[in-house]
């Protein structure tokens, strides 16, 4: 049955394979590189802080006793050691850089000085040097707020603040590095959490304990050397803008609070005014809201709005990181969508994952008030008569060539187009990476919603739907009607014996990869899973090719299902515990429409199993019947309904029946069309 289109105000972002989501379990070479660079980075921060703080303290005791060249010379040596340490563990050959750094998530927030050669070893060294030098300077700016000479007592206090700040920052950085490297180890030493949550959610508890111990020592060290409030006033720590929020009363307690909070933010925070070191050591992909445009899925991002100044959609809004001054509409499909894969049984009336959909780019129309309300949808030529320039399935050609052949200008095609295309040239079609030459290029394929879990007769399958052509058609803004051409590939994966057909994003029991990771909501649901009996609620993939990687669980990237957890586009099947391909189905909707499409059946449904009726209402409601007199007590009489309550009769059938509610509090009850008749469900209209 055709999936009806539910047009909503929310925009659905393009979802792609081959993103830069950093791996959790890294290959051996990438893991060695990560461990080497983090070890070198930790040493650099600790020693650079000590060099600067020693010089600062000497100058506060006797002006000019430590010239700037002392720090400059020492820092140069430390920088070279940092770069040499990275070189040693990350072999700087052109052949291996992509293999090393792509799995590690780079470039992430790092700058790629020359995109033509990809992200190479020199880019990594420059990034770590620059980011960690900035972190050192930021920490010094928190710890010191005076250049005046200090007497013995305030100088001891100042030294204690700086000394304990060093110990705290390096201890916390070391603990978080150990946790994150444990997640990335192969096999992983820590599972079930995201690396970004190591400081708070390490299931072993070791990271939290190490941080708590370091914080306690820092507070005690500062308190013991700064008992006099006037000393704190003299060195200016309480008036430092970073400490003002913590120091309503200037004392050792507030200074301890300031050092603990600010040093944590500088090591592993999320605040935009702190350039935390961890974000550069463990690269994260560009996402909407990070003030950096990802050209494969974004047109703008916050202040990076050159494409449409002042008109960039905000994260979580209806048009995140897309220009809101471009005519567009989002199509969102809701989980009540009726798939009707069979007439009876659990495969009948199955829904989809909430939030499936795509974006419609609208051209050649004026708006709902006219005069021209009929829009061309999807890639179209720039000159009248505006023919479609969507590339056909399996094409490796160029969309502009279509319009050139028709003498209709160039193809208008935006980042929201759904058909397979090269990462660096959206107008070029592709089937594989070989069709998209160039370092860092890729063949981008777009999901048609999250993976779809289906089950019937105890056999579960996971269906991975991807667009094989661009969505094109027409949309009438005055009436809301649309007629679209949609072509997709439904790749079916068999996941036999698994607790759920598709990998899920969180909500599974902690177990080794390939183990008993069944669905759960609380720890008590995992009493049968040894040894930790822990329900993973962090957003990581349970199984599949992205097992233990970070995933997006909310619409449009994922969504809850009634029986099979929360699938996500970031958790495709395959790999560890993710099943194998059964087959592919080429599906064409022509048209997919907001109206009604009627098709003749391939055979008539006149078997005996579909000839019965039931009483609709009255004292015999739901009882089998043949005539109205068998249904006393009011109601609608003896009727043939499309749907029954669970366990009811007669069998469900696809035609020749009356409207009935599907799901909700009136499941199987009579209805006409009013949504209020079917609270929590919807009214399935009769044929």
Tab-separated table of C-alpha atoms in Angstrom, residues 6-220:
chain	number	residue	atom	x	y	z
A	6	UNK	CA	1.761	13.907	5.945
A	7	UNK	CA	2.952	17.453	5.224
A	8	UNK	CA	4.265	19.158	8.338
A	9	UNK	CA	6.084	22.354	9.189
A	10	UNK	CA	9.152	20.525	10.470
A	11	UNK	CA	11.995	20.097	8.034
A	12	UNK	CA	13.733	16.773	7.635
A	13	UNK	CA	17.476	17.027	7.125
A	14	UNK	CA	19.291	14.963	4.533
A	15	UNK	CA	20.702	11.802	6.068
A	16	UNK	CA	23.785	10.270	4.524
A	17	UNK	CA	26.003	7.220	4.659
A	18	UNK	CA	29.722	7.634	5.047
A	19	UNK	CA	29.671	10.432	7.611
A	20	UNK	CA	32.630	11.392	9.750
A	21	UNK	CA	31.275	9.949	12.984
A	22	UNK	CA	34.394	8.879	14.876
A	23	UNK	CA	34.734	5.149	15.463
A	24	UNK	CA	34.632	3.708	18.960
A	25	UNK	CA	36.636	0.510	18.528
A	26	UNK	CA	39.502	1.710	16.341
A	27	UNK	CA	41.758	-0.392	14.169
A	28	UNK	CA	45.195	-1.082	15.648
A	29	UNK	CA	47.076	1.655	13.745
A	30	UNK	CA	44.514	4.384	14.532
A	31	UNK	CA	44.373	3.315	18.177
A	32	UNK	CA	48.174	3.556	18.484
A	33	UNK	CA	48.072	6.998	16.859
A	34	UNK	CA	45.360	8.204	19.261
A	35	UNK	CA	47.174	6.918	22.316
A	36	UNK	CA	50.434	8.469	21.146
A	37	UNK	CA	49.019	11.905	20.403
A	38	UNK	CA	47.025	12.047	23.675
A	39	UNK	CA	50.093	11.043	25.707
A	40	UNK	CA	52.194	13.705	23.989
A	41	UNK	CA	49.435	16.294	24.403
A	42	UNK	CA	49.124	15.565	28.127
A	43	UNK	CA	52.869	16.005	28.634
A	44	UNK	CA	52.845	19.253	26.663
A	45	UNK	CA	50.059	20.837	28.712
A	46	UNK	CA	51.578	19.811	32.049
A	47	UNK	CA	55.108	20.970	31.257
A	48	UNK	CA	54.037	24.157	29.451
A	49	UNK	CA	51.944	25.150	32.459
A	50	UNK	CA	54.866	24.512	34.824
A	51	UNK	CA	57.286	26.565	32.710
A	52	UNK	CA	54.921	29.541	32.564
A	53	UNK	CA	53.816	29.362	36.182
A	54	UNK	CA	57.382	29.147	37.486
A	55	UNK	CA	58.329	32.230	35.477
A	56	UNK	CA	55.181	34.095	36.574
A	57	UNK	CA	55.837	33.302	40.232
A	58	UNK	CA	59.449	34.484	39.986
A	59	UNK	CA	58.372	37.779	38.425
A	60	UNK	CA	55.719	38.295	41.111
A	61	UNK	CA	58.478	37.903	43.724
A	62	UNK	CA	61.072	40.044	41.898
A	63	UNK	CA	60.152	41.982	38.772
A	64	UNK	CA	62.151	41.021	35.699
A	65	UNK	CA	63.807	37.993	37.309
A	66	UNK	CA	62.414	35.725	34.589
A	67	UNK	CA	62.688	37.231	31.089
A	68	UNK	CA	60.135	36.304	28.429
A	69	UNK	CA	62.834	34.491	26.444
A	70	UNK	CA	63.016	31.871	29.207
A	71	UNK	CA	59.441	30.808	28.481
A	72	UNK	CA	59.809	31.188	24.715
A	73	UNK	CA	62.918	29.001	24.569
A	74	UNK	CA	61.466	26.323	26.831
A	75	UNK	CA	58.169	26.298	24.959
A	76	UNK	CA	59.918	25.805	21.619
A	77	UNK	CA	61.515	22.656	22.989
A	78	UNK	CA	58.167	21.409	24.301
A	79	UNK	CA	56.448	22.079	20.979
A	80	UNK	CA	59.074	20.053	19.129
A	81	UNK	CA	58.673	17.166	21.582
A	82	UNK	CA	54.910	17.319	21.066
A	83	UNK	CA	55.235	17.149	17.292
A	84	UNK	CA	57.896	14.426	17.450
A	85	UNK	CA	55.682	12.358	19.741
A	86	UNK	CA	52.794	12.529	17.275
A	87	UNK	CA	55.104	11.672	14.380
A	88	UNK	CA	56.372	8.621	16.234
A	89	UNK	CA	52.927	7.076	16.705
A	90	UNK	CA	51.189	8.417	13.572
A	91	UNK	CA	53.356	7.489	10.546
A	92	UNK	CA	53.388	10.553	8.246
A	93	UNK	CA	52.924	8.867	4.872
A	94	UNK	CA	50.399	10.004	2.299
A	95	UNK	CA	49.109	6.446	1.876
A	96	UNK	CA	48.192	5.990	5.537
A	97	UNK	CA	46.879	9.397	6.600
A	98	UNK	CA	43.322	8.864	5.385
A	99	UNK	CA	43.273	5.358	6.851
A	100	UNK	CA	44.549	6.685	10.182
A	101	UNK	CA	42.661	9.936	10.594
A	102	UNK	CA	39.234	9.286	9.045
A	103	UNK	CA	38.374	6.556	11.594
A	104	UNK	CA	39.537	8.928	14.327
A	105	UNK	CA	36.981	11.541	13.229
A	106	UNK	CA	39.386	14.144	11.872
A	107	UNK	CA	39.406	16.921	10.889
A	108	UNK	CA	36.488	17.672	13.261
A	109	UNK	CA	37.220	21.080	14.827
A	110	UNK	CA	40.763	21.068	13.448
A	111	UNK	CA	41.682	23.228	10.465
A	112	UNK	CA	42.670	21.539	7.212
A	113	UNK	CA	45.151	23.974	5.674
A	114	UNK	CA	45.042	22.321	2.252
A	115	UNK	CA	41.824	20.411	1.538
A	116	UNK	CA	43.205	19.106	-1.768
A	117	UNK	CA	45.559	16.709	0.041
A	118	UNK	CA	43.090	15.788	2.766
A	119	UNK	CA	43.781	15.907	6.486
A	120	UNK	CA	47.441	14.902	6.839
A	121	UNK	CA	49.956	14.542	9.657
A	122	UNK	CA	51.097	18.180	9.482
A	123	UNK	CA	47.457	19.304	9.914
A	124	UNK	CA	47.112	17.114	13.002
A	125	UNK	CA	50.330	18.401	14.585
A	126	UNK	CA	49.393	22.021	13.867
A	127	UNK	CA	45.934	21.466	15.353
A	128	UNK	CA	47.130	19.875	18.599
A	129	UNK	CA	49.895	22.467	19.021
A	130	UNK	CA	47.567	25.422	18.440
A	131	UNK	CA	44.632	24.135	20.499
A	132	UNK	CA	46.725	23.042	23.462
A	133	UNK	CA	48.768	26.243	23.493
A	134	UNK	CA	45.435	28.084	23.644
A	135	UNK	CA	44.334	25.837	26.524
A	136	UNK	CA	47.546	26.589	28.450
A	137	UNK	CA	47.122	30.337	27.947
A	138	UNK	CA	43.479	30.156	29.001
A	139	UNK	CA	44.333	28.320	32.228
A	140	UNK	CA	47.083	30.846	33.022
A	141	UNK	CA	44.591	33.657	32.440
A	142	UNK	CA	42.327	32.114	35.079
A	143	UNK	CA	45.036	31.458	37.668
A	144	UNK	CA	46.806	34.845	37.430
A	145	UNK	CA	45.171	38.275	37.578
A	146	UNK	CA	47.986	40.542	38.720
A	147	UNK	CA	51.521	41.542	37.714
A	148	UNK	CA	52.291	43.517	40.901
A	149	UNK	CA	55.006	42.306	43.279
A	150	UNK	CA	53.618	40.206	46.122
A	151	UNK	CA	54.644	39.827	49.721
A	152	UNK	CA	55.393	36.389	51.156
A	153	UNK	CA	51.890	35.435	52.303
A	154	UNK	CA	49.908	36.342	49.126
A	155	UNK	CA	52.727	34.896	46.984
A	156	UNK	CA	52.398	31.538	48.756
A	157	UNK	CA	48.667	31.662	48.073
A	158	UNK	CA	49.221	32.490	44.391
A	159	UNK	CA	51.714	29.659	44.010
A	160	UNK	CA	49.269	27.221	45.620
A	161	UNK	CA	46.473	28.235	43.241
A	162	UNK	CA	48.688	27.745	40.191
A	163	UNK	CA	50.345	24.534	41.448
A	164	UNK	CA	47.036	22.891	42.305
A	165	UNK	CA	45.516	24.127	39.057
A	166	UNK	CA	48.245	22.263	37.127
A	167	UNK	CA	47.719	19.047	39.074
A	168	UNK	CA	43.945	19.235	38.662
A	169	UNK	CA	43.998	19.893	34.909
A	170	UNK	CA	46.514	17.176	34.111
A	171	UNK	CA	44.902	14.588	36.411
A	172	UNK	CA	41.473	15.183	34.911
A	173	UNK	CA	42.795	15.139	31.345
A	174	UNK	CA	44.677	11.886	32.025
A	175	UNK	CA	41.586	10.196	33.528
A	176	UNK	CA	39.323	11.173	30.626
A	177	UNK	CA	41.930	10.136	28.056
A	178	UNK	CA	42.182	6.712	29.705
A	179	UNK	CA	38.408	6.267	29.587
A	180	UNK	CA	38.073	7.379	25.978
A	181	UNK	CA	41.005	5.234	24.852
A	182	UNK	CA	39.327	2.313	26.629
A	183	UNK	CA	36.180	2.872	24.568
A	184	UNK	CA	38.223	2.930	21.370
A	185	UNK	CA	40.304	-0.152	22.221
A	186	UNK	CA	39.767	-3.313	20.174
A	187	UNK	CA	38.079	-5.112	21.792
A	188	UNK	CA	36.656	-2.215	23.830
A	189	UNK	CA	37.530	-2.095	27.517
A	190	UNK	CA	34.534	0.154	28.216
A	191	UNK	CA	31.173	-0.093	26.428
A	192	UNK	CA	27.737	1.441	26.643
A	193	UNK	CA	28.655	5.134	26.887
A	194	UNK	CA	29.707	7.939	24.615
A	195	UNK	CA	33.224	9.248	24.946
A	196	UNK	CA	31.883	12.709	25.731
A	197	UNK	CA	30.253	11.287	28.879
A	198	UNK	CA	33.391	9.704	30.343
A	199	UNK	CA	33.705	12.333	33.081
A	200	UNK	CA	30.253	11.555	34.463
A	201	UNK	CA	29.097	8.135	33.251
A	202	UNK	CA	32.050	5.726	33.091
A	203	UNK	CA	30.314	2.454	34.113
A	204	UNK	CA	33.484	1.320	35.922
A	205	UNK	CA	33.354	4.464	38.074
A	206	UNK	CA	37.136	4.910	37.769
A	207	UNK	CA	37.027	8.169	35.804
A	208	UNK	CA	34.591	9.837	38.193
A	209	UNK	CA	36.652	8.670	41.165
A	210	UNK	CA	39.911	10.004	39.696
A	211	UNK	CA	38.339	13.393	38.941
A	212	UNK	CA	36.718	13.630	42.379
A	213	UNK	CA	40.060	12.818	44.042
A	214	UNK	CA	41.898	15.464	41.991
A	215	UNK	CA	39.253	18.078	42.766
A	216	UNK	CA	39.359	17.313	46.495
A	217	UNK	CA	43.155	17.632	46.553
A	218	UNK	CA	43.034	20.921	44.641
A	219	UNK	CA	40.515	22.439	47.052
A	220	UNK	CA	42.524	21.282	50.075
